[in-house]
PDB file of C-alpha atoms and ligand atoms in Angstrom:
ATOM      1  CA  UNK F 678     -27.705  24.775  12.022  1.00 98.00           C
ATOM      2  CA  UNK F 679     -28.113  21.018  12.344  1.00 98.00           C
ATOM      3  CA  UNK F 680     -27.214  19.088  15.452  1.00 98.00           C
ATOM      4  CA  UNK F 681     -26.324  15.537  14.486  1.00 98.00           C
ATOM      5  CA  UNK F 682     -25.888  12.680  16.906  1.00 98.00           C
ATOM      6  CA  UNK F 683     -25.571   9.763  14.494  1.00 97.00           C
ATOM      7  CA  UNK F 684     -22.505   8.751  12.485  1.00 98.00           C
ATOM      8  CA  UNK F 685     -24.261   7.512   9.302  1.00 98.00           C
ATOM      9  CA  UNK F 686     -26.399  10.682   9.191  1.00 98.00           C
ATOM     10  CA  UNK F 687     -23.314  12.878   9.489  1.00 98.00           C
ATOM     11  CA  UNK F 688     -21.389  10.888   6.884  1.00 97.00           C
ATOM     12  CA  UNK F 689     -24.278  11.146   4.451  1.00 97.00           C
ATOM     13  CA  UNK F 690     -24.540  14.933   4.748  1.00 97.00           C
ATOM     14  CA  UNK F 691     -20.801  15.532   4.491  1.00 98.00           C
ATOM     15  CA  UNK F 692     -20.578  13.193   1.515  1.00 97.00           C
ATOM     16  CA  UNK F 693     -23.282  15.198  -0.255  1.00 98.00           C
ATOM     17  CA  UNK F 694     -21.460  18.494   0.355  1.00 98.00           C
ATOM     18  CA  UNK F 695     -18.078  17.127  -0.679  1.00 96.00           C
ATOM     19  CA  UNK F 696     -19.582  15.567  -3.818  1.00 97.00           C
ATOM     20  CA  UNK F 697     -20.719  19.064  -4.810  1.00 98.00           C
ATOM     21  CA  UNK F 698     -17.131  20.259  -4.421  1.00 98.00           C
ATOM     22  CA  UNK F 699     -17.823  22.188  -1.228  1.00 98.00           C
ATOM     23  CA  UNK F 700     -15.127  22.581   1.403  1.00 98.00           C
ATOM     24  CA  UNK F 701     -15.687  21.569   5.015  1.00 98.00           C
ATOM     25  CA  UNK F 702     -13.851  23.307   7.880  1.00 98.00           C
ATOM     26  CA  UNK F 703     -13.774  21.171  11.016  1.00 99.00           C
ATOM     27  CA  UNK F 704     -13.251  22.367  14.602  1.00 99.00           C
ATOM     28  CA  UNK F 705     -13.016  19.548  17.173  1.00 99.00           C
ATOM     29  CA  UNK F 706     -13.752  20.624  20.768  1.00 98.00           C
ATOM     30  CA  UNK F 707     -14.850  19.354  24.154  1.00 98.00           C
ATOM     31  CA  UNK F 708     -17.457  22.126  24.420  1.00 98.00           C
ATOM     32  CA  UNK F 709     -17.905  24.784  27.125  1.00 97.00           C
ATOM     33  CA  UNK F 710     -17.143  27.116  24.249  1.00 98.00           C
ATOM     34  CA  UNK F 711     -15.250  30.370  24.806  1.00 98.00           C
ATOM     35  CA  UNK F 712     -13.622  33.006  22.592  1.00 98.00           C
ATOM     36  CA  UNK F 713     -10.702  30.660  21.875  1.00 98.00           C
ATOM     37  CA  UNK F 714     -13.005  28.080  20.318  1.00 98.00           C
ATOM     38  CA  UNK F 715     -14.990  30.815  18.569  1.00 98.00           C
ATOM     39  CA  UNK F 716     -11.827  32.156  16.916  1.00 98.00           C
ATOM     40  CA  UNK F 717     -11.332  28.732  15.315  1.00 98.00           C
ATOM     41  CA  UNK F 718     -14.940  28.686  14.130  1.00 99.00           C
ATOM     42  CA  UNK F 719     -14.547  32.177  12.668  1.00 99.00           C
ATOM     43  CA  UNK F 720     -11.433  31.149  10.754  1.00 98.00           C
ATOM     44  CA  UNK F 721     -13.223  28.038   9.496  1.00 99.00           C
ATOM     45  CA  UNK F 722     -16.204  30.199   8.466  1.00 98.00           C
ATOM     46  CA  UNK F 723     -13.954  32.567   6.485  1.00 98.00           C
ATOM     47  CA  UNK F 724     -12.233  29.766   4.632  1.00 98.00           C
ATOM     48  CA  UNK F 725     -14.915  27.128   3.949  1.00 98.00           C
ATOM     49  CA  UNK F 726     -18.355  26.548   2.482  1.00 98.00           C
ATOM     50  CA  UNK F 727     -19.422  24.417   5.434  1.00 98.00           C
ATOM     51  CA  UNK F 728     -18.391  24.731   9.097  1.00 98.00           C
ATOM     52  CA  UNK F 729     -18.549  21.616  11.218  1.00 98.00           C
ATOM     53  CA  UNK F 730     -18.079  21.733  14.989  1.00 98.00           C
ATOM     54  CA  UNK F 731     -17.743  18.619  17.111  1.00 98.00           C
ATOM     55  CA  UNK F 732     -18.439  18.631  20.823  1.00 98.00           C
ATOM     56  CA  UNK F 733     -17.346  15.544  22.700  1.00 98.00           C
ATOM     57  CA  UNK F 734     -15.787  15.273  26.152  1.00 98.00           C
ATOM     58  CA  UNK F 735     -13.488  12.412  25.283  1.00 98.00           C
ATOM     59  CA  UNK F 736     -13.106  10.002  28.209  1.00 98.00           C
ATOM     60  CA  UNK F 737     -10.034   8.227  26.818  1.00 98.00           C
ATOM     61  CA  UNK F 738      -7.861  11.334  27.188  1.00 98.00           C
ATOM     62  CA  UNK F 739      -8.579  11.691  30.916  1.00 97.00           C
ATOM     63  CA  UNK F 740      -6.691   9.614  33.492  1.00 94.00           C
ATOM     64  CA  UNK F 741      -8.871   8.135  36.271  1.00 93.00           C
ATOM     65  CA  UNK F 742      -7.520  10.805  38.659  1.00 92.00           C
ATOM     66  CA  UNK F 743      -8.397  13.673  36.300  1.00 94.00           C
ATOM     67  CA  UNK F 744     -11.414  15.954  35.916  1.00 91.00           C
ATOM     68  CA  UNK F 745     -13.655  14.013  33.469  1.00 96.00           C
ATOM     69  CA  UNK F 746     -16.686  14.023  35.780  1.00 94.00           C
ATOM     70  CA  UNK F 747     -16.479  17.715  36.633  1.00 94.00           C
ATOM     71  CA  UNK F 748     -15.466  18.915  33.148  1.00 96.00           C
ATOM     72  CA  UNK F 749     -18.023  21.619  32.218  1.00 96.00           C
ATOM     73  CA  UNK F 750     -20.877  20.542  29.951  1.00 96.00           C
ATOM     74  CA  UNK F 751     -22.901  23.435  28.554  1.00 97.00           C
ATOM     75  CA  UNK F 752     -24.929  22.040  25.661  1.00 97.00           C
ATOM     76  CA  UNK F 753     -27.546  24.802  25.533  1.00 98.00           C
ATOM     77  CA  UNK F 754     -25.099  27.697  25.714  1.00 98.00           C
ATOM     78  CA  UNK F 755     -22.743  26.022  23.229  1.00 98.00           C
ATOM     79  CA  UNK F 756     -25.534  25.641  20.682  1.00 98.00           C
ATOM     80  CA  UNK F 757     -26.410  29.338  20.981  1.00 98.00           C
ATOM     81  CA  UNK F 758     -22.778  30.377  20.537  1.00 98.00           C
ATOM     82  CA  UNK F 759     -22.325  28.031  17.583  1.00 98.00           C
ATOM     83  CA  UNK F 760     -25.425  29.436  15.938  1.00 98.00           C
ATOM     84  CA  UNK F 761     -24.096  32.975  16.366  1.00 98.00           C
ATOM     85  CA  UNK F 762     -20.921  31.920  14.545  1.00 98.00           C
ATOM     86  CA  UNK F 763     -22.957  30.521  11.653  1.00 98.00           C
ATOM     87  CA  UNK F 764     -21.883  26.962  12.270  1.00 98.00           C
ATOM     88  CA  UNK F 765     -23.647  24.648   9.803  1.00 98.00           C
ATOM     89  CA  UNK F 766     -23.376  21.361  11.657  1.00 98.00           C
ATOM     90  CA  UNK F 767     -22.660  20.347  15.235  1.00 98.00           C
ATOM     91  CA  UNK F 768     -21.625  16.734  15.638  1.00 98.00           C
ATOM     92  CA  UNK F 769     -22.588  15.811  19.171  1.00 98.00           C
ATOM     93  CA  UNK F 770     -21.854  12.126  19.729  1.00 98.00           C
ATOM     94  CA  UNK F 771     -22.433  10.239  22.949  1.00 98.00           C
ATOM     95  CA  UNK F 772     -19.736   8.242  24.692  1.00 98.00           C
ATOM     96  CA  UNK F 773     -21.457   5.014  23.665  1.00 98.00           C
ATOM     97  CA  UNK F 774     -21.476   6.047  20.007  1.00 98.00           C
ATOM     98  CA  UNK F 775     -17.735   6.772  19.999  1.00 98.00           C
ATOM     99  CA  UNK F 776     -16.695   3.872  22.228  1.00 98.00           C
ATOM    100  CA  UNK F 777     -19.305   1.113  21.999  1.00 98.00           C
ATOM    101  CA  UNK F 778     -18.859  -1.931  24.185  1.00 98.00           C
ATOM    102  CA  UNK F 779     -16.042  -4.129  22.890  1.00 98.00           C
ATOM    103  CA  UNK F 780     -14.006  -1.120  21.703  1.00 98.00           C
ATOM    104  CA  UNK F 781     -10.295  -2.053  21.446  1.00 98.00           C
ATOM    105  CA  UNK F 782      -8.486   0.176  18.957  1.00 98.00           C
ATOM    106  CA  UNK F 783      -6.148   3.050  19.855  1.00 98.00           C
ATOM    107  CA  UNK F 784      -3.735   5.331  17.984  1.00 98.00           C
ATOM    108  CA  UNK F 785      -0.372   6.399  19.386  1.00 98.00           C
ATOM    109  CA  UNK F 786       2.033   9.008  18.099  1.00 98.00           C
ATOM    110  CA  UNK F 787       5.383   7.961  19.491  1.00 98.00           C
ATOM    111  CA  UNK F 788       8.060  10.268  20.935  1.00 98.00           C
ATOM    112  CA  UNK F 789       5.913  13.425  20.744  1.00 98.00           C
ATOM    113  CA  UNK F 790       3.544  11.888  23.293  1.00 98.00           C
ATOM    114  CA  UNK F 791       6.275  11.307  25.887  1.00 98.00           C
ATOM    115  CA  UNK F 792       7.407  14.869  26.592  1.00 98.00           C
ATOM    116  CA  UNK F 793       5.884  18.012  28.190  1.00 98.00           C
ATOM    117  CA  UNK F 794       2.262  17.252  29.180  1.00 98.00           C
ATOM    118  CA  UNK F 795       2.705  13.646  28.016  1.00 98.00           C
ATOM    119  CA  UNK F 796       5.199  13.014  30.816  1.00 98.00           C
ATOM    120  CA  UNK F 797       2.634  14.118  33.421  1.00 97.00           C
ATOM    121  CA  UNK F 798      -0.519  12.752  31.786  1.00 97.00           C
ATOM    122  CA  UNK F 799       0.284   9.181  30.698  1.00 97.00           C
ATOM    123  CA  UNK F 800      -2.173   7.974  28.062  1.00 97.00           C
ATOM    124  CA  UNK F 801      -3.542  11.457  27.419  1.00 98.00           C
ATOM    125  CA  UNK F 802      -2.247  11.827  23.869  1.00 98.00           C
ATOM    126  CA  UNK F 803      -3.222   8.242  23.024  1.00 98.00           C
ATOM    127  CA  UNK F 804      -6.773   9.300  23.856  1.00 98.00           C
ATOM    128  CA  UNK F 805      -6.457  12.506  21.843  1.00 98.00           C
ATOM    129  CA  UNK F 806      -4.948  10.794  18.777  1.00 99.00           C
ATOM    130  CA  UNK F 807      -7.597   8.070  18.910  1.00 98.00           C
ATOM    131  CA  UNK F 808     -10.583  10.376  19.138  1.00 98.00           C
ATOM    132  CA  UNK F 809      -9.281  12.730  16.444  1.00 99.00           C
ATOM    133  CA  UNK F 810      -8.637   9.763  14.140  1.00 99.00           C
ATOM    134  CA  UNK F 811     -12.211   8.641  14.658  1.00 98.00           C
ATOM    135  CA  UNK F 812     -13.556  12.161  14.165  1.00 98.00           C
ATOM    136  CA  UNK F 813     -11.544  12.631  10.964  1.00 98.00           C
ATOM    137  CA  UNK F 814     -12.813   9.303   9.653  1.00 98.00           C
ATOM    138  CA  UNK F 815     -16.445  10.179  10.251  1.00 97.00           C
ATOM    139  CA  UNK F 816     -16.275  13.849   9.235  1.00 97.00           C
ATOM    140  CA  UNK F 817     -13.809  13.734   6.283  1.00 97.00           C
ATOM    141  CA  UNK F 818     -13.197  17.504   6.404  1.00 98.00           C
ATOM    142  CA  UNK F 819     -11.106  19.662   4.062  1.00 98.00           C
ATOM    143  CA  UNK F 820      -9.332  21.601   6.818  1.00 98.00           C
ATOM    144  CA  UNK F 821      -9.062  20.894  10.567  1.00 99.00           C
ATOM    145  CA  UNK F 822      -8.546  23.924  12.814  1.00 99.00           C
ATOM    146  CA  UNK F 823      -6.577  23.542  16.062  1.00 99.00           C
ATOM    147  CA  UNK F 824      -5.433  26.065  18.673  1.00 98.00           C
ATOM    148  CA  UNK F 825      -1.818  26.818  19.574  1.00 98.00           C
ATOM    149  CA  UNK F 826      -3.119  26.938  23.167  1.00 98.00           C
ATOM    150  CA  UNK F 827      -2.602  23.146  23.150  1.00 98.00           C
ATOM    151  CA  UNK F 828       0.653  23.364  21.230  1.00 98.00           C
ATOM    152  CA  UNK F 829       1.828  19.815  21.890  1.00 98.00           C
ATOM    153  CA  UNK F 830      -1.547  18.430  20.867  1.00 98.00           C
ATOM    154  CA  UNK F 831      -1.535  20.464  17.644  1.00 98.00           C
ATOM    155  CA  UNK F 832       2.026  19.449  16.745  1.00 98.00           C
ATOM    156  CA  UNK F 833       1.320  15.785  17.518  1.00 98.00           C
ATOM    157  CA  UNK F 834      -1.921  15.768  15.501  1.00 98.00           C
ATOM    158  CA  UNK F 835      -0.221  17.490  12.575  1.00 98.00           C
ATOM    159  CA  UNK F 836       2.358  14.664  12.637  1.00 98.00           C
ATOM    160  CA  UNK F 837      -0.376  12.023  12.849  1.00 98.00           C
ATOM    161  CA  UNK F 838      -2.249  13.480   9.875  1.00 98.00           C
ATOM    162  CA  UNK F 839       0.930  13.307   7.781  1.00 98.00           C
ATOM    163  CA  UNK F 840       1.977   9.873   9.051  1.00 98.00           C
ATOM    164  CA  UNK F 841      -1.425   8.260   8.535  1.00 98.00           C
ATOM    165  CA  UNK F 842      -2.132  10.033   5.211  1.00 98.00           C
ATOM    166  CA  UNK F 843      -5.346  11.704   6.289  1.00 98.00           C
ATOM    167  CA  UNK F 844      -6.534  13.788   3.328  1.00 98.00           C
ATOM    168  CA  UNK F 845      -6.992  16.904   5.468  1.00 98.00           C
ATOM    169  CA  UNK F 846      -5.083  20.148   5.921  1.00 98.00           C
ATOM    170  CA  UNK F 847      -4.244  21.191   9.484  1.00 98.00           C
ATOM    171  CA  UNK F 848      -4.251  24.855  10.497  1.00 98.00           C
ATOM    172  CA  UNK F 849      -2.939  25.980  13.884  1.00 98.00           C
ATOM    173  CA  UNK F 850      -4.517  29.235  15.108  1.00 98.00           C
ATOM    174  CA  UNK F 851      -3.241  31.792  17.665  1.00 98.00           C
ATOM    175  CA  UNK F 852      -4.008  31.715  21.393  1.00 98.00           C
ATOM    176  CA  UNK F 853      -6.907  33.916  22.479  1.00 98.00           C
ATOM    177  CA  UNK F 854      -6.398  35.517  25.893  1.00 98.00           C
ATOM    178  CA  UNK F 855      -8.362  37.343  28.563  1.00 98.00           C
ATOM    179  CA  UNK F 856      -7.579  41.075  28.944  1.00 98.00           C
ATOM    180  CA  UNK F 857      -5.063  40.290  31.690  1.00 98.00           C
ATOM    181  CA  UNK F 858      -3.263  37.782  29.465  1.00 98.00           C
ATOM    182  CA  UNK F 859      -4.602  34.508  30.873  1.00 98.00           C
ATOM    183  CA  UNK F 860      -5.082  32.074  27.986  1.00 98.00           C
ATOM    184  CA  UNK F 861      -8.767  31.263  27.634  1.00 98.00           C
ATOM    185  CA  UNK F 862      -9.628  27.748  28.732  1.00 98.00           C
ATOM    186  CA  UNK F 863     -12.743  25.853  29.745  1.00 95.00           C
ATOM    187  CA  UNK F 864     -10.850  25.013  32.939  1.00 95.00           C
ATOM    188  CA  UNK F 865     -10.416  28.672  34.010  1.00 98.00           C
ATOM    189  CA  UNK F 866     -13.873  28.523  35.556  1.00 96.00           C
ATOM    190  CA  UNK F 867     -12.545  26.104  38.200  1.00 96.00           C
ATOM    191  CA  UNK F 868     -10.213  28.803  39.598  1.00 98.00           C
ATOM    192  CA  UNK F 869     -11.051  30.479  42.903  1.00 98.00           C
ATOM    193  CA  UNK F 870     -10.944  34.289  43.007  1.00 98.00           C
ATOM    194  CA  UNK F 871      -7.455  34.243  44.520  1.00 98.00           C
ATOM    195  CA  UNK F 872      -6.158  31.697  42.017  1.00 98.00           C
ATOM    196  CA  UNK F 873      -7.714  33.654  39.138  1.00 98.00           C
ATOM    197  CA  UNK F 874      -5.877  36.797  40.247  1.00 98.00           C
ATOM    198  CA  UNK F 875      -2.565  34.914  40.276  1.00 98.00           C
ATOM    199  CA  UNK F 876      -3.035  32.899  37.066  1.00 98.00           C
ATOM    200  CA  UNK F 877      -1.945  35.659  34.614  1.00 98.00           C
ATOM    201  CA  UNK F 878       1.602  35.073  35.886  1.00 98.00           C
ATOM    202  CA  UNK F 879       1.952  32.251  33.341  1.00 98.00           C
ATOM    203  CA  UNK F 880       1.772  34.615  30.387  1.00 98.00           C
ATOM    204  CA  UNK F 881       3.735  37.344  32.193  1.00 98.00           C
ATOM    205  CA  UNK F 882       6.574  34.859  32.718  1.00 98.00           C
ATOM    206  CA  UNK F 883       6.386  33.647  29.111  1.00 98.00           C
ATOM    207  CA  UNK F 884       6.497  37.226  27.833  1.00 98.00           C
ATOM    208  CA  UNK F 885       9.500  37.988  30.052  1.00 98.00           C
ATOM    209  CA  UNK F 886      11.210  34.887  28.661  1.00 98.00           C
ATOM    210  CA  UNK F 887      10.487  35.984  25.105  1.00 97.00           C
ATOM    211  CA  UNK F 888      11.924  39.433  25.879  1.00 97.00           C
ATOM    212  CA  UNK F 889      15.082  37.878  27.304  1.00 97.00           C
ATOM    213  CA  UNK F 890      15.555  35.692  24.234  1.00 96.00           C
ATOM    214  CA  UNK F 891      14.854  38.573  21.860  1.00 93.00           C
ATOM    215  CA  UNK F 892      17.366  40.652  23.802  1.00 94.00           C
ATOM    216  CA  UNK F 893      20.054  38.092  22.977  1.00 94.00           C
ATOM    217  CA  UNK F 894      19.934  35.716  25.941  1.00 96.00           C
ATOM    218  CA  UNK F 895      20.440  32.325  24.365  1.00 95.00           C
ATOM    219  CA  UNK F 896      21.042  30.145  27.424  1.00 97.00           C
ATOM    220  CA  UNK F 897      17.955  28.017  28.046  1.00 98.00           C
ATOM    221  CA  UNK F 898      18.882  27.452  31.707  1.00 98.00           C
ATOM    222  CA  UNK F 899      18.913  31.212  32.368  1.00 98.00           C
ATOM    223  CA  UNK F 900      15.551  31.736  30.670  1.00 98.00           C
ATOM    224  CA  UNK F 901      14.035  28.802  32.554  1.00 98.00           C
ATOM    225  CA  UNK F 902      15.267  30.240  35.855  1.00 98.00           C
ATOM    226  CA  UNK F 903      13.587  33.561  35.051  1.00 98.00           C
ATOM    227  CA  UNK F 904      10.239  31.894  34.228  1.00 98.00           C
ATOM    228  CA  UNK F 905      10.380  29.723  37.342  1.00 98.00           C
ATOM    229  CA  UNK F 906      11.226  32.653  39.628  1.00 98.00           C
ATOM    230  CA  UNK F 907       8.385  34.764  38.217  1.00 98.00           C
ATOM    231  CA  UNK F 908       5.784  32.013  38.578  1.00 98.00           C
ATOM    232  CA  UNK F 909       6.953  31.298  42.116  1.00 98.00           C
ATOM    233  CA  UNK F 910       6.118  34.864  43.158  1.00 98.00           C
ATOM    234  CA  UNK F 911       2.471  33.714  43.156  1.00 98.00           C
ATOM    235  CA  UNK F 912       1.866  31.628  46.291  1.00 98.00           C
ATOM    236  CA  UNK F 913      -0.948  29.504  44.840  1.00 98.00           C
ATOM    237  CA  UNK F 914       1.097  28.413  41.802  1.00 98.00           C
ATOM    238  CA  UNK F 915       2.684  24.927  41.744  1.00 98.00           C
ATOM    239  CA  UNK F 916       4.897  24.452  38.702  1.00 98.00           C
ATOM    240  CA  UNK F 917       4.584  21.126  36.881  1.00 98.00           C
ATOM    241  CA  UNK F 918       7.056  22.005  34.149  1.00 98.00           C
ATOM    242  CA  UNK F 919       8.833  24.884  32.461  1.00 98.00           C
ATOM    243  CA  UNK F 920      10.238  23.770  29.110  1.00 98.00           C
ATOM    244  CA  UNK F 921      12.040  25.190  26.114  1.00 98.00           C
ATOM    245  CA  UNK F 922      11.954  22.746  23.212  1.00 98.00           C
ATOM    246  CA  UNK F 923      12.363  22.611  19.460  1.00 98.00           C
ATOM    247  CA  UNK F 924       8.961  23.645  18.107  1.00 97.00           C
ATOM    248  CA  UNK F 925       8.855  20.806  15.547  1.00 96.00           C
ATOM    249  CA  UNK F 926      10.351  17.850  17.410  1.00 97.00           C
ATOM    250  CA  UNK F 927       9.459  18.935  20.977  1.00 98.00           C
ATOM    251  CA  UNK F 928      12.912  17.775  22.055  1.00 98.00           C
ATOM    252  CA  UNK F 929      14.811  19.783  24.696  1.00 97.00           C
ATOM    253  CA  UNK F 930      17.375  22.358  23.614  1.00 97.00           C
ATOM    254  CA  UNK F 931      20.248  23.989  25.476  1.00 96.00           C
ATOM    255  CA  UNK F 932      20.576  27.164  23.490  1.00 96.00           C
ATOM    256  CA  UNK F 933      18.002  29.227  21.667  1.00 96.00           C
ATOM    257  CA  UNK F 934      17.960  28.969  17.887  1.00 93.00           C
ATOM    258  CA  UNK F 935      15.394  28.400  15.157  1.00 95.00           C
ATOM    259  CA  UNK F 936      11.776  27.901  16.218  1.00 97.00           C
ATOM    260  CA  UNK F 937      11.476  27.420  19.955  1.00 98.00           C
ATOM    261  CA  UNK F 938       8.384  26.469  21.944  1.00 98.00           C
ATOM    262  CA  UNK F 939       8.411  27.870  25.469  1.00 98.00           C
ATOM    263  CA  UNK F 940       5.749  25.974  27.402  1.00 98.00           C
ATOM    264  CA  UNK F 941       4.578  25.847  31.003  1.00 98.00           C
ATOM    265  CA  UNK F 942       2.144  23.767  33.021  1.00 98.00           C
ATOM    266  CA  UNK F 943       1.173  25.104  36.431  1.00 98.00           C
ATOM    267  CA  UNK F 944      -1.311  23.853  38.976  1.00 98.00           C
ATOM    268  CA  UNK F 945      -3.526  26.126  41.036  1.00 98.00           C
ATOM    269  CA  UNK F 946      -5.079  23.785  43.550  1.00 98.00           C
ATOM    270  CA  UNK F 947      -6.518  20.931  41.466  1.00 96.00           C
ATOM    271  CA  UNK F 948      -6.708  23.074  38.341  1.00 97.00           C
ATOM    272  CA  UNK F 949      -3.976  22.538  35.821  1.00 97.00           C
ATOM    273  CA  UNK F 950      -3.245  25.419  33.443  1.00 98.00           C
ATOM    274  CA  UNK F 951      -1.005  25.356  30.380  1.00 98.00           C
ATOM    275  CA  UNK F 952       0.319  28.161  28.215  1.00 98.00           C
ATOM    276  CA  UNK F 953       3.049  28.746  25.662  1.00 99.00           C
ATOM    277  CA  UNK F 954       4.710  31.089  23.227  1.00 98.00           C
ATOM    278  CA  UNK F 955       6.572  30.223  20.042  1.00 98.00           C
ATOM    279  CA  UNK F 956       9.714  32.125  19.304  1.00 96.00           C
ATOM    280  CA  UNK F 957      11.486  32.396  15.974  1.00 94.00           C
ATOM    281  CA  UNK F 958      15.155  33.222  16.329  1.00 87.00           C
ATOM    282  CA  UNK F 959      17.588  33.682  13.495  1.00 77.00           C
ATOM    283  CA  UNK F 960      20.865  32.501  14.924  1.00 59.00           C
TER     284      UNK F 960
HETATM  285  P1  LIG L1098     -10.813  21.928  23.938  1.00 86.09           P
HETATM  286  O1  LIG L1098     -12.296  22.093  23.882  1.00 86.09           O
HETATM  287  O2  LIG L1098     -10.191  22.527  25.145  1.00 86.09           O
HETATM  288  O3  LIG L1098     -10.378  20.516  23.662  1.00 86.09           O
HETATM  289  O4  LIG L1098     -10.245  22.800  22.724  1.00 86.09           O
HETATM  290  C1  LIG L1098     -10.686  22.634  21.410  1.00 86.09           C
HETATM  291  C2  LIG L1098      -9.787  23.409  20.478  1.00 86.09           C
HETATM  292  O5  LIG L1098      -9.808  24.795  20.833  1.00 86.09           O
HETATM  293  C3  LIG L1098      -8.330  22.950  20.557  1.00 86.09           C
HETATM  294  O6  LIG L1098      -7.756  22.945  19.248  1.00 86.09           O
HETATM  295  C4  LIG L1098      -7.707  24.017  21.429  1.00 86.09           C
HETATM  296  O7  LIG L1098      -6.326  24.186  21.229  1.00 86.09           O
HETATM  297  C5  LIG L1098      -8.484  25.260  20.995  1.00 86.09           C
HETATM  298  N1  LIG L1098      -8.408  26.280  22.026  1.00 86.09           N
HETATM  299  C6  LIG L1098      -8.690  26.133  23.348  1.00 86.09           C
HETATM  300  N2  LIG L1098      -8.431  27.283  24.003  1.00 86.09           N
HETATM  301  C7  LIG L1098      -7.964  28.164  23.090  1.00 86.09           C
HETATM  302  C8  LIG L1098      -7.519  29.531  23.151  1.00 86.09           C
HETATM  303  N3  LIG L1098      -7.489  30.212  24.295  1.00 86.09           N
HETATM  304  N4  LIG L1098      -7.127  30.114  22.002  1.00 86.09           N
HETATM  305  C9  LIG L1098      -7.149  29.436  20.825  1.00 86.09           C
HETATM  306  N5  LIG L1098      -7.551  28.155  20.709  1.00 86.09           N
HETATM  307  C10 LIG L1098      -7.961  27.525  21.817  1.00 86.09           C
END
């Protein structure tokens, strides 16, 4: 496994592999790797000759009030985990390498960046789209693997790849959860013991919503009320949003039909958790 911290060095290696006709599976992350990230690496390993992992805590996707400074950084542990997954290359750029002084260029995906998390984290998806554009330009992979855990991010990046003609395939992989249903996240380690005990309510509420919809309930307002009531049973939970939207356009719907994304964002103290399920309903 090679750990590369320079852009020309990375480009040279990838170019050599691609020139030999080898495929490169790319998994972009912010590190503090857990089973969710590892599932993406495993999928990339199954499907490609070369597996490339990037680890970069991207400052442009954090608002000044957010957790950039305290975001977990676990370089040593991450390298061990990556090695176990037979990762070939880790791209580990510094902030200065990605955003040298004088940096002025940003990428925005309109409309999709305004809803759900975008409404509560202004500028977040501009940061995400910008860093992924840069990473795709320097890594030129065959397939990019993203998690459904960050459903809005995955849908927005899939749009960006099509809109900007990036020659890469995007694969969205399932959410990996703890035994009690909590979606794995690098941010779960911020939770206090009490908050951690209450946090599985997100998935419990989403599952209840899915059951309701599968049972024939097609009124979004009713399903939203159920999710909200369930989450509110946990005293530490502060709901940011409960949303049912079209899974392609992310626009709100009133009745359930087609592919529906049911998404929630809930704060436990300063820790913000997100989760979702995607529902396919034949009307
Ligand atoms: P992050 O390091 O949080 O930016 O995540 C890097 C990638 O891992 C993103 O595509 C995430 O959606 C994905 N990911 C994070 N958590 C999970 C999870 N629990 N299950 C599956 N994928 C995940």
